[in-house]
Amino acid sequence: MLAHTNTQQLTKVVIFGVGLIGGSFALALKKQAAVKQIVGVERNQNALERALGLGIIDVAGADLAAALDGADLVLIAAPVAQTEAILRAIYPHLQAQTIVTDAGSTKADVVEAARRALEDKISQFVPAHPIAGRESNGPDAAIANLYQGKKLVITALPENSPSALNLVANTWQRCGAVPYYLNPAEHDQVFAAVSHLPHLLAYALVDQITEQPQAELRFQYAASGFRDFTRIAGSSPEMWRDISLANRAALLVELTHYQAQLQRISNALQHSDGEQLLAIFSNAQAARQRWSQSIESAEPPPKEGGD
Amino acid sequence: MLAHTNTQQLTKVVIFGVGLIGGSFALALKKQAAVKQIVGVERNQNALERALGLGIIDVAGADLAAALDGADLVLIAAPVAQTEAILRAIYPHLQAQTIVTDAGSTKADVVEAARRALEDKISQFVPAHPIAGRESNGPDAAIANLYQGKKLVITALPENSPSALNLVANTWQRCGAVPYYLNPAEHDQVFAAVSHLPHLLAYALVDQITEQPQAELRFQYAASGFRDFTRIAGSSPEMWRDISLANRAALLVELTHYQAQLQRISNALQHSDGEQLLAIFSNAQAARQRWSQSIESAEPPPKEGGD
């Protein structure tokens, strides 16, 4: 196998799903002149043509055998529920030199799907998750700097070779991302806590308000606190249904803890227990400030963000 | 009584609490040359001197009789739990021409406290709530444009005269705020739903993560979705303890609904009921997008916001 370095140009990258995530990956690689040819594969014909028109991809791949022939790297940037079907379609055409990676927000289920679909070629699959996004979707939302300074989590398989890991890590680094390594279960627990549960909670709050009497009056007085708290409720419902189901075991653990936490707060309110409320609020405020100082100094907030 | 108009200069405004809310009110009035003299009253001597040094106030009021003598308007911008004590201290010195208003985030409890404290002078008290804020506090956080384009909710009392309401509404309008009217119970229900509950939920999430194994690992991977969802968990714990207790009846109603909502979501997850999840997420997304279009077009997001 070739040793891939940060400066070597790839011959061919194939991207399944040319929306925000896949399209931004393509634009970043093009900006760095990191690849000779980008082939897009996409079920949505309009999106495929749009991506071609916007110069995000060079070729709209129709025939999988042709698309995959001579590919260095394949990125699957479709909703996680489609990963297994895509990998099964890839399998017969997957050449020995090609490395496949994904951009799914959950990893344990993706690894299971990949093992079922790729069987003896599993070493060629490097599961990964770029921690970046926006609320808008589709090729028109793609931007070259989406991954600048953002984390890329690689949940390496024991079968992955160092050169396979390096190819994925280095290609994402050329998009501006910073690679980190977790195991799949760890990944899913971490993101259930800091991303998937908050999405559920934000959707739950907005849905609740719509079902109340005087919903319009309530929305009318919602201000900037509400705006930021519910920003993630503007995310794609289909994508988050898939993520919730794919990571439901870890998500249920977090949700159950959270329900117990809310019951503690409800009890404190019922008993007008200001000390208990203050303890929870103070601990949270201090932790939020520490987080803000340590993380936001490393990753300055973008104008519009998501994950 | 004098008819106050938008262009008339007030002689004297007294502000109890010269932090973010009171200080920003003072700076906005000064910018408009809307008042001859601003007197600050504040338990925290350092904050009082700082406000004087920053030119937020003209006079640091020590003696209440002198501070209130000849005042057109008094703003109470201290934590809501202190409102009654401040009103009791004001009462003996409150002259007939002076109107008192407040900036508390809850209103039913403030009205009750005002009726107890002001008794026969209750008509001089106009309860109000400016819907604006930042995470930072104290005189140094005060800015002249904090209220620009923001709502001011007035929960008028039956005893308030039109001229008293006009004085409060017009003075806030000169700070850039837009007056709206609700009754106190309505106000408290609305803000329990769109502000107080989200604050509880954000504090609850951050506190929960700190208590988990691998808390540091989780915080390390928290990204922009977490940042925005938990921004309000950076707010003052004391202030939000007071608000939670002051509005606990309405807040418990919202929290109980929310707990039932989370149980529905938990059941859907347990049964892998993607349709139910999609229904909740889609309804929320559509409502969030409608809200964003209708409200944010009227009130462009500030660089840093809060409520």
Coordinates of C-alpha atoms in Angstrom, one line a residue:
Chain A
M1 CA 0.0 0.0 0.0
L2 CA 1.0 3.5 -0.7
A3 CA 2.0 5.8 2.2
H4 CA -0.3 8.7 1.9
T5 CA 1.0 12.0 3.2
N6 CA -0.6 15.4 3.6
T7 CA 0.8 16.7 0.4
Q8 CA 0.2 13.9 -2.1
Q9 CA -2.7 14.3 -4.5
L10 CA -5.3 11.6 -4.6
T11 CA -6.5 10.4 -8.0
K12 CA -10.1 9.7 -7.3
V13 CA -12.5 10.3 -4.4
V14 CA -16.1 8.9 -4.6
I15 CA -18.7 10.6 -2.4
F16 CA -22.1 8.9 -1.7
G17 CA -24.4 11.8 -0.8
V18 CA -23.5 15.2 -2.2
G19 CA -25.4 17.3 0.4
L20 CA -24.0 19.5 3.1
I21 CA -21.5 17.0 4.6
G22 CA -20.3 15.3 1.4
G23 CA -20.4 18.5 -0.6
S24 CA -18.4 20.4 1.9
F25 CA -15.8 17.6 2.0
A26 CA -15.5 17.8 -1.8
L27 CA -15.2 21.6 -1.8
A28 CA -12.5 21.5 0.9
L29 CA -10.5 18.9 -1.1
K30 CA -10.8 20.9 -4.3
K31 CA -9.7 24.1 -2.5
Q32 CA -6.5 22.3 -1.4
A33 CA -6.1 20.6 -4.9
A34 CA -6.0 17.4 -2.9
V35 CA -7.7 15.2 -5.5
K36 CA -7.7 15.0 -9.3
Q37 CA -11.3 13.8 -9.7
I38 CA -14.4 13.7 -7.4
V39 CA -17.2 11.4 -8.4
G40 CA -20.6 12.0 -6.7
V41 CA -23.2 9.3 -6.2
E42 CA -26.7 10.3 -5.0
R43 CA -30.2 8.9 -5.1
N44 CA -31.7 12.4 -5.5
Q45 CA -31.1 13.2 -9.2
N46 CA -31.8 17.0 -8.6
A47 CA -29.2 17.2 -5.9
L48 CA -26.7 15.3 -8.1
E49 CA -27.2 17.7 -11.0
R50 CA -27.0 20.7 -8.6
A51 CA -23.7 19.4 -7.2
L52 CA -22.3 19.0 -10.7
G53 CA -23.5 22.5 -11.6
L54 CA -22.0 24.0 -8.5
G55 CA -18.7 22.4 -9.3
I56 CA -18.8 20.4 -6.1
I57 CA -18.2 17.1 -8.0
D58 CA -16.5 16.5 -11.4
V59 CA -18.5 13.5 -12.4
A60 CA -22.0 12.3 -11.6
G61 CA -21.5 8.6 -11.1
A62 CA -24.3 6.4 -12.4
D63 CA -22.6 3.0 -12.8
L64 CA -21.1 1.9 -9.6
A65 CA -18.4 -0.3 -11.2
A66 CA -17.1 2.7 -13.2
A67 CA -17.5 5.1 -10.3
L68 CA -15.4 2.9 -7.9
D69 CA -12.8 1.9 -10.5
G70 CA -9.4 3.3 -9.4
A71 CA -10.8 5.1 -6.4
D72 CA -8.4 5.9 -3.5
L73 CA -11.1 6.9 -1.1
V74 CA -14.9 6.5 -0.7
L75 CA -16.9 8.7 1.7
I76 CA -20.4 7.7 2.6
A77 CA -22.2 10.9 3.6
A78 CA -25.8 9.7 3.4
P79 CA -28.2 9.3 6.4
V80 CA -26.9 6.5 8.7
A81 CA -29.9 4.3 8.0
Q82 CA -28.7 3.9 4.4
T83 CA -25.1 3.0 5.2
E84 CA -25.6 -0.8 5.0
A85 CA -27.4 -0.7 1.7
I86 CA -24.7 1.5 0.2
L87 CA -21.9 -0.7 1.5
R88 CA -23.6 -3.8 0.0
A89 CA -23.9 -2.0 -3.3
I90 CA -20.2 -1.1 -3.1
Y91 CA -18.9 -4.5 -2.1
P92 CA -18.7 -6.3 -5.5
H93 CA -16.9 -3.3 -7.0
L94 CA -14.5 -2.5 -4.1
Q95 CA -10.9 -2.8 -5.3
A96 CA -8.1 -3.7 -2.9
Q97 CA -6.5 -0.2 -2.9
T98 CA -9.7 1.6 -2.0
I99 CA -10.4 2.8 1.5
V100 CA -14.1 3.5 2.5
T101 CA -15.0 5.8 5.3
D102 CA -18.3 7.4 6.5
A103 CA -19.5 10.5 8.2
G104 CA -22.3 9.0 10.3
S105 CA -23.2 10.5 13.7
T106 CA -23.4 7.0 15.3
K107 CA -20.7 4.4 15.1
A108 CA -21.6 1.1 16.8
D109 CA -24.5 0.5 14.4
V110 CA -22.4 1.6 11.4
V111 CA -19.6 -0.8 12.4
E112 CA -22.2 -3.7 12.7
A113 CA -23.7 -2.8 9.3
A114 CA -20.2 -2.6 7.7
R115 CA -19.2 -6.0 9.1
R116 CA -22.4 -7.6 7.6
A117 CA -22.0 -5.8 4.3
L118 CA -18.2 -5.9 3.7
E119 CA -17.4 -9.3 5.3
D120 CA -13.8 -10.1 4.2
K121 CA -13.2 -6.5 3.0
I122 CA -13.9 -5.0 6.5
S123 CA -10.3 -3.9 6.9
Q124 CA -10.9 -1.4 4.1
F125 CA -13.6 0.4 6.1
V126 CA -12.6 3.2 8.5
P127 CA -15.6 4.4 10.5
A128 CA -15.5 8.2 11.2
H129 CA -17.6 11.1 12.3
P130 CA -16.8 14.8 11.5
I131 CA -18.2 17.0 14.3
A132 CA -19.5 19.8 12.1
G133 CA -22.7 20.8 10.5
R134 CA -25.2 23.5 9.8
E135 CA -29.0 23.6 9.9
S136 CA -29.3 24.0 6.2
N137 CA -29.0 20.9 3.9
G138 CA -28.3 19.9 0.4
P139 CA -25.5 20.8 -2.1
D140 CA -26.3 24.5 -1.8
A141 CA -25.5 24.5 1.9
A142 CA -22.0 23.0 1.2
I143 CA -19.1 25.3 2.1
A144 CA -15.3 24.7 1.8
N145 CA -14.5 25.7 5.4
L146 CA -17.2 23.7 7.2
Y147 CA -14.5 21.5 8.8
Q148 CA -11.9 24.1 9.6
G149 CA -10.7 23.5 13.2
K150 CA -13.5 20.9 13.8
K151 CA -12.9 17.4 15.3
L152 CA -13.0 14.3 13.2
V153 CA -13.6 11.2 15.4
I154 CA -12.2 8.0 14.0
T155 CA -13.5 4.8 15.6
A156 CA -10.8 2.5 14.2
L157 CA -11.4 -1.2 13.7
P158 CA -8.8 -3.7 14.8
E159 CA -8.6 -4.8 11.2
N160 CA -7.7 -1.3 9.9
S161 CA -4.1 -0.9 8.7
P162 CA -2.1 2.1 9.8
S163 CA -2.0 3.3 6.2
A164 CA -5.8 3.1 5.9
L165 CA -6.2 5.1 9.1
N166 CA -3.6 7.6 7.9
L167 CA -5.3 8.0 4.5
V168 CA -8.6 8.9 6.3
A169 CA -7.0 11.1 8.9
N170 CA -4.8 12.9 6.4
T171 CA -7.5 13.5 3.9
W172 CA -9.7 15.1 6.6
Q173 CA -6.8 17.1 7.9
R174 CA -6.5 18.6 4.4
C175 CA -10.1 19.7 4.9
G176 CA -9.0 21.5 8.1
A177 CA -10.3 18.9 10.5
V178 CA -8.4 17.6 13.6
P179 CA -8.4 13.8 14.0
Y180 CA -9.3 12.1 17.3
Y181 CA -9.7 8.5 18.2
L182 CA -12.4 6.8 20.2
N183 CA -13.8 3.3 20.2
P184 CA -17.4 3.0 18.8
A185 CA -19.2 2.4 22.1
E186 CA -17.3 5.3 23.7
H187 CA -18.2 7.5 20.7
D188 CA -21.9 6.6 20.9
Q189 CA -22.0 7.3 24.7
V190 CA -20.3 10.6 24.4
F191 CA -22.4 11.9 21.6
A192 CA -25.6 10.6 23.2
A193 CA -24.8 12.8 26.1
V194 CA -23.6 16.0 24.4
S195 CA -25.4 15.9 21.1
H196 CA -28.2 13.4 20.6
L197 CA -30.0 14.0 24.0
P198 CA -29.9 17.8 23.5
H199 CA -31.4 17.4 20.1
L200 CA -34.3 15.3 21.6
L201 CA -34.8 17.8 24.4
A202 CA -34.9 20.8 22.0
Y203 CA -37.4 19.0 19.6
A204 CA -39.5 18.0 22.7
L205 CA -39.7 21.6 24.0
V206 CA -40.8 23.1 20.7
D207 CA -43.3 20.4 20.0
Q208 CA -44.7 20.8 23.4
I209 CA -45.3 24.5 23.0
T210 CA -47.1 24.0 19.7
E211 CA -49.6 21.7 21.4
Q212 CA -50.4 24.2 24.2
P213 CA -53.3 26.7 24.3
Q214 CA -51.9 30.1 23.4
A215 CA -49.1 28.6 21.5
E216 CA -48.9 31.7 19.3
L217 CA -48.7 34.0 22.3
R218 CA -45.9 31.9 23.7
F219 CA -43.9 31.9 20.5
Q220 CA -44.4 35.6 20.2
Y221 CA -42.5 36.3 23.5
A222 CA -39.8 33.7 22.9
A223 CA -36.5 35.5 22.8
S224 CA -32.8 34.9 22.4
G225 CA -32.5 32.3 25.1
F226 CA -35.2 30.3 23.4
R227 CA -33.6 30.9 20.0
D228 CA -30.3 29.4 21.0
F229 CA -31.8 26.6 23.1
T230 CA -34.0 25.4 20.2
R231 CA -31.6 26.1 17.3
I232 CA -30.9 22.4 16.9
A233 CA -34.7 21.7 16.7
G234 CA -34.3 23.2 13.2
S235 CA -32.3 20.2 12.2
S236 CA -33.5 17.5 9.7
P237 CA -36.2 15.4 11.4
E238 CA -35.3 12.4 9.2
M239 CA -31.6 12.5 10.0
W240 CA -32.4 12.8 13.8
R241 CA -34.9 10.0 13.7
D242 CA -32.3 7.8 12.1
I243 CA -29.6 8.9 14.7
S244 CA -32.0 8.4 17.6
L245 CA -32.9 4.9 16.5
A246 CA -29.3 3.9 15.5
N247 CA -28.0 5.1 19.0
R248 CA -31.1 4.3 21.0
A249 CA -29.4 2.1 23.6
A250 CA -26.9 4.8 24.6
L251 CA -29.6 7.5 24.2
L252 CA -32.0 5.8 26.4
V253 CA -29.4 5.6 29.2
E254 CA -28.9 9.4 28.9
L255 CA -32.6 10.1 28.7
T256 CA -33.3 8.0 31.8
H257 CA -30.7 9.8 33.8
Y258 CA -32.1 13.1 32.6
Q259 CA -35.7 12.1 33.6
A260 CA -34.4 11.3 37.1
Q261 CA -32.6 14.7 37.1
L262 CA -35.8 16.5 36.1
Q263 CA -37.7 14.7 38.9
R264 CA -35.1 15.9 41.4
I265 CA -35.7 19.5 40.1
S266 CA -39.4 19.0 40.2
N267 CA -39.2 17.9 43.8
A268 CA -37.0 20.9 44.7
L269 CA -39.6 23.2 43.1
Q270 CA -42.5 21.5 44.8
H271 CA -40.7 22.0 48.2
S272 CA -39.5 25.5 47.3
D273 CA -36.0 24.1 48.0
G274 CA -33.9 27.0 46.8
E275 CA -30.7 25.4 48.1
Q276 CA -31.1 22.3 46.0
L277 CA -31.9 24.5 42.9
L278 CA -28.9 26.7 43.6
A279 CA -26.6 23.7 43.9
I280 CA -27.6 22.3 40.5
F281 CA -27.6 25.7 38.8
S282 CA -24.2 26.7 40.3
N283 CA -22.6 23.5 39.4
A284 CA -23.9 23.7 35.8
Q285 CA -22.9 27.3 35.4
A286 CA -19.3 26.7 36.6
A287 CA -19.0 23.6 34.3
R288 CA -20.4 25.6 31.4
Q289 CA -18.0 28.4 32.0
R290 CA -15.0 26.0 32.2
W291 CA -16.2 24.3 29.0
S292 CA -16.6 27.6 27.2
Q293 CA -13.2 28.7 28.2
S294 CA -11.4 25.5 27.3
I295 CA -13.3 24.5 24.1
E296 CA -14.3 27.8 22.6
S297 CA -10.8 29.2 22.8
A298 CA -9.7 26.3 20.7
E299 CA -12.7 26.3 18.3
P300 CA -14.0 29.9 17.8
P301 CA -17.8 29.9 17.3
P302 CA -18.7 30.0 13.6
K303 CA -21.4 32.4 12.4
E304 CA -23.8 29.4 12.0
G305 CA -23.0 26.1 13.5
G306 CA -24.4 22.6 14.2
D307 CA -23.3 19.1 14.9
Chain B
M1 CA -50.2 64.7 36.6
L2 CA -48.0 65.7 33.8
A3 CA -48.4 64.1 30.4
H4 CA -45.1 62.5 29.6
T5 CA -44.2 62.3 25.9
N6 CA -41.3 60.8 24.0
T7 CA -39.4 64.0 23.8
Q8 CA -39.7 65.4 27.2
Q9 CA -36.7 65.2 29.5
L10 CA -37.2 63.7 32.9
T11 CA -35.6 65.4 35.9
K12 CA -34.6 62.5 38.0
V13 CA -34.6 58.7 37.6
V14 CA -33.6 56.4 40.5
I15 CA -32.3 52.9 39.7
F16 CA -32.1 50.2 42.3
G17 CA -29.5 47.8 41.1
V18 CA -26.9 49.2 38.8
G19 CA -25.8 46.0 37.1
L20 CA -26.5 44.8 33.5
I21 CA -30.3 45.6 33.4
G22 CA -30.3 48.8 35.5
G23 CA -27.0 50.0 34.1
S24 CA -28.1 49.5 30.4
F25 CA -31.3 51.3 31.1
A26 CA -29.3 54.2 32.5
L27 CA -26.9 54.3 29.6
A28 CA -29.7 54.2 27.0
L29 CA -31.5 57.1 28.7
K30 CA -28.2 59.1 28.9
K31 CA -27.5 58.4 25.2
Q32 CA -31.0 59.9 24.4
A33 CA -30.5 62.8 26.9
A34 CA -33.8 61.6 28.3
V35 CA -33.0 62.5 31.9
K36 CA -31.2 65.3 33.8
Q37 CA -30.0 63.1 36.7
I38 CA -29.7 59.4 37.3
V39 CA -29.3 58.2 40.9
G40 CA -28.1 54.7 41.6
V41 CA -28.9 52.7 44.7
E42 CA -27.1 49.4 45.2
R43 CA -26.2 47.1 48.2
N44 CA -22.9 46.2 46.6
Q45 CA -20.6 49.2 47.3
N46 CA -18.0 48.1 44.7
A47 CA -20.7 47.9 42.0
L48 CA -22.1 51.3 43.0
E49 CA -18.6 52.9 42.7
R50 CA -18.0 51.2 39.5
A51 CA -21.2 52.5 38.0
L52 CA -20.3 55.9 39.1
G53 CA -16.9 55.6 37.7
L54 CA -18.2 54.4 34.3
G55 CA -20.6 57.3 34.1
I56 CA -23.6 55.0 34.2
I57 CA -25.1 57.0 37.1
D58 CA -24.6 60.6 38.2
V59 CA -25.1 60.2 41.9
A60 CA -24.6 57.2 44.3
G61 CA -27.6 57.4 46.5
A62 CA -27.0 56.6 50.1
D63 CA -29.9 58.3 51.8
L64 CA -33.2 57.0 50.4
A65 CA -35.2 60.1 51.3
A66 CA -32.8 62.3 49.4
A67 CA -32.5 59.8 46.5
L68 CA -36.3 59.7 46.0
D69 CA -36.9 63.4 46.5
G70 CA -38.2 64.8 43.3
A71 CA -37.9 61.6 41.3
D72 CA -40.1 61.1 38.2
L73 CA -39.3 57.4 37.9
V74 CA -37.9 54.6 40.0
L75 CA -36.7 51.4 38.3
I76 CA -36.1 48.3 40.5
A77 CA -33.5 46.2 38.7
A78 CA -32.5 43.9 41.5
P79 CA -33.1 40.1 41.8
V80 CA -36.9 39.5 42.1
A81 CA -36.6 38.1 45.6
Q82 CA -35.4 41.6 46.8
T83 CA -38.4 43.5 45.3
E84 CA -40.6 43.5 48.4
A85 CA -37.8 44.7 50.7
I86 CA -36.9 47.5 48.3
L87 CA -40.5 48.6 47.9
R88 CA -40.9 48.6 51.7
A89 CA -37.8 50.8 52.0
I90 CA -39.1 53.1 49.3
Y91 CA -42.7 53.5 50.7
P92 CA -42.1 56.1 53.4
H93 CA -40.3 58.4 50.9
L94 CA -42.4 57.8 47.8
Q95 CA -43.8 61.2 46.7
A96 CA -47.1 61.5 44.8
Q97 CA -45.5 62.4 41.4
T98 CA -43.1 59.4 41.3
I99 CA -43.9 56.3 39.3
V100 CA -42.1 53.0 40.3
T101 CA -41.5 50.2 37.9
D102 CA -39.4 47.0 37.9
A103 CA -37.6 44.7 35.6
G104 CA -38.3 41.4 37.2
S105 CA -38.6 38.2 35.1
T106 CA -41.7 37.1 37.0
K107 CA -44.8 39.2 37.6
A108 CA -47.6 37.6 39.7
D109 CA -45.3 37.4 42.8
V110 CA -43.9 40.9 42.2
V111 CA -47.5 42.3 42.0
E112 CA -48.3 40.5 45.3
A113 CA -45.2 41.8 46.9
A114 CA -45.9 45.3 45.7
R115 CA -49.5 45.2 47.1
R116 CA -48.2 44.2 50.5
A117 CA -45.4 46.8 50.5
L118 CA -47.0 49.8 48.8
E119 CA -50.6 49.5 50.1
D120 CA -52.4 52.8 49.4
K121 CA -49.6 53.8 46.9
I122 CA -50.0 50.7 44.7
S123 CA -51.4 52.8 41.8
Q124 CA -47.9 54.3 41.5
F125 CA -46.3 50.9 40.7
V126 CA -46.3 49.7 37.1
P127 CA -44.9 46.1 36.9
A128 CA -42.8 45.4 33.8
H129 CA -40.3 43.0 32.3
P130 CA -37.8 44.0 29.6
I131 CA -37.1 40.9 27.5
A132 CA -33.4 41.3 27.1
G133 CA -30.1 40.3 28.7
R134 CA -26.6 38.9 28.4
E135 CA -24.8 36.2 30.3
S136 CA -22.4 38.7 31.8
N137 CA -23.5 40.7 34.8
G138 CA -22.6 43.9 36.7
P139 CA -22.0 47.5 35.7
D140 CA -19.3 46.5 33.3
A141 CA -21.7 44.4 31.3
A142 CA -24.1 47.3 30.8
I143 CA -24.5 48.6 27.2
A144 CA -26.6 51.4 25.8
N145 CA -28.2 49.3 23.1
L146 CA -29.3 46.3 25.1
Y147 CA -33.0 47.0 24.7
Q148 CA -32.9 48.1 21.0
G149 CA -35.8 46.4 19.3
K150 CA -36.5 44.2 22.3
K151 CA -39.9 43.7 23.9
L152 CA -41.0 45.4 27.2
V153 CA -43.9 43.5 28.7
I154 CA -46.0 45.7 31.0
T155 CA -48.4 43.8 33.3
A156 CA -50.6 46.8 34.2
L157 CA -52.6 46.9 37.4
P158 CA -56.2 48.1 37.4
E159 CA -55.1 50.9 39.7
N160 CA -52.5 52.3 37.2
S161 CA -53.4 55.6 35.6
P162 CA -53.0 56.0 31.8
S163 CA -50.3 58.6 32.5
A164 CA -48.4 56.2 34.8
L165 CA -48.5 53.5 32.0
N166 CA -47.4 56.1 29.4
L167 CA -44.5 57.2 31.5
V168 CA -43.1 53.7 31.8
A169 CA -43.9 52.7 28.2
N170 CA -42.4 56.0 26.8
T171 CA -39.3 55.9 28.9
W172 CA -38.5 52.3 27.8
Q173 CA -39.3 53.3 24.2
R174 CA -36.6 55.9 24.4
C175 CA -34.3 53.0 25.3
G176 CA -35.3 51.3 22.1
A177 CA -37.8 48.8 23.6
V178 CA -41.2 48.0 22.2
P179 CA -44.0 47.9 24.8
Y180 CA -46.5 45.0 25.0
Y181 CA -49.2 44.3 27.5
L182 CA -50.1 41.1 29.2
N183 CA -51.8 40.3 32.5
P184 CA -49.4 39.0 35.3
A185 CA -50.7 35.4 35.2
E186 CA -50.5 35.3 31.4
H187 CA -47.0 36.7 31.5
D188 CA -45.8 34.1 34.0
Q189 CA -47.3 31.2 32.0
V190 CA -45.8 32.4 28.8
F191 CA -42.3 32.9 30.2
A192 CA -42.4 29.7 32.2
A193 CA -42.8 28.0 28.8
V194 CA -40.4 29.8 26.6
S195 CA -37.7 31.0 29.1
H196 CA -37.9 29.6 32.6
L197 CA -38.3 25.9 31.6
P198 CA -35.5 26.1 29.0
H199 CA -33.2 27.5 31.6
L200 CA -34.0 24.6 34.0
L201 CA -33.5 22.1 31.2
A202 CA -30.1 23.6 30.2
Y203 CA -28.8 23.7 33.8
A204 CA -30.1 20.1 34.3
L205 CA -28.2 18.8 31.3
V206 CA -24.9 20.4 32.1
D207 CA -25.1 19.4 35.8
Q208 CA -25.9 15.8 34.7
I209 CA -22.8 15.6 32.5
T210 CA -20.6 16.8 35.3
E211 CA -21.8 13.9 37.4
Q212 CA -21.1 11.2 34.9
P213 CA -18.1 9.0 34.5
Q214 CA -15.9 10.4 31.7
A215 CA -17.4 13.8 32.2
E216 CA -14.2 15.4 30.8
L217 CA -14.3 13.2 27.7
R218 CA -17.9 14.2 27.1
F219 CA -17.2 17.9 27.5
Q220 CA -14.2 17.5 25.1
Y221 CA -16.4 16.5 22.2
A222 CA -19.3 18.9 22.9
A223 CA -19.6 21.1 19.9
S224 CA -21.7 24.0 18.6
G225 CA -25.1 22.3 19.1
F226 CA -24.2 21.9 22.8
R227 CA -22.8 25.4 22.9
D228 CA -26.1 27.0 21.9
F229 CA -28.3 24.6 23.8
T230 CA -26.5 25.3 27.0
R231 CA -25.7 29.0 26.6
I232 CA -28.4 29.9 29.1
A233 CA -26.8 27.5 31.7
G234 CA -24.1 30.2 31.9
S235 CA -26.7 32.6 33.5
S236 CA -26.6 33.7 37.1
P237 CA -27.6 30.7 39.4
E238 CA -28.9 33.1 42.1
M239 CA -31.1 35.0 39.7
W240 CA -32.5 31.8 38.2
R241 CA -33.1 30.2 41.6
D242 CA -35.2 33.3 42.5
I243 CA -37.1 33.2 39.2
S244 CA -37.7 29.5 39.6
L245 CA -39.1 29.9 43.1
A246 CA -41.0 33.1 42.3
N247 CA -42.8 31.4 39.3
R248 CA -42.8 27.9 40.6
A249 CA -46.5 27.2 40.1
A250 CA -46.4 28.0 36.4
L251 CA -43.0 26.4 36.0
L252 CA -44.2 23.2 37.6
V253 CA -47.1 23.0 35.1
E254 CA -44.6 23.3 32.2
L255 CA -42.2 20.9 33.7
T256 CA -44.8 18.3 34.3
H257 CA -46.0 18.5 30.7
Y258 CA -42.4 18.2 29.6
Q259 CA -41.8 15.1 31.8
A260 CA -44.8 13.5 30.1
Q261 CA -43.4 14.6 26.7
L262 CA -40.0 12.9 27.5
Q263 CA -41.8 9.8 28.6
R264 CA -43.6 9.6 25.2
I265 CA -40.2 10.0 23.5
S266 CA -38.7 7.4 25.8
N267 CA -41.5 4.9 24.9
A268 CA -41.0 5.6 21.2
L269 CA -37.2 4.9 21.5
Q270 CA -37.8 1.7 23.5
H271 CA -40.2 0.5 20.8
S272 CA -38.0 1.8 18.0
D273 CA -41.0 3.8 16.9
G274 CA -39.5 5.9 14.2
E275 CA -42.8 7.2 13.0
Q276 CA -43.6 8.7 16.4
L277 CA -40.1 10.3 16.7
L278 CA -40.4 11.7 13.2
A279 CA -43.8 13.2 14.0
I280 CA -42.5 15.0 17.0
F281 CA -39.3 16.1 15.3
S282 CA -41.0 17.3 12.2
N283 CA -43.7 19.3 14.0
A284 CA -41.0 20.9 16.1
Q285 CA -38.8 21.7 13.1
A286 CA -41.6 23.3 11.2
A287 CA -42.7 25.4 14.2
R288 CA -39.0 26.4 14.9
Q289 CA -38.6 27.5 11.3
R290 CA -41.9 29.5 11.4
W291 CA -40.8 31.1 14.6
S292 CA -37.4 31.9 13.3
Q293 CA -38.9 33.5 10.2
S294 CA -41.5 35.6 12.0
I295 CA -39.6 36.7 15.1
E296 CA -36.0 36.9 13.9
S297 CA -36.9 39.0 10.9
A298 CA -38.4 41.5 13.4
E299 CA -35.6 41.2 16.0
P300 CA -32.2 40.4 14.3
P301 CA -30.0 38.2 16.6
P302 CA -27.5 40.3 18.5
K303 CA -23.9 39.2 18.8
E304 CA -24.5 38.0 22.3
G305 CA -28.0 37.6 23.7
G306 CA -30.0 36.3 26.6
D307 CA -33.3 36.8 28.4

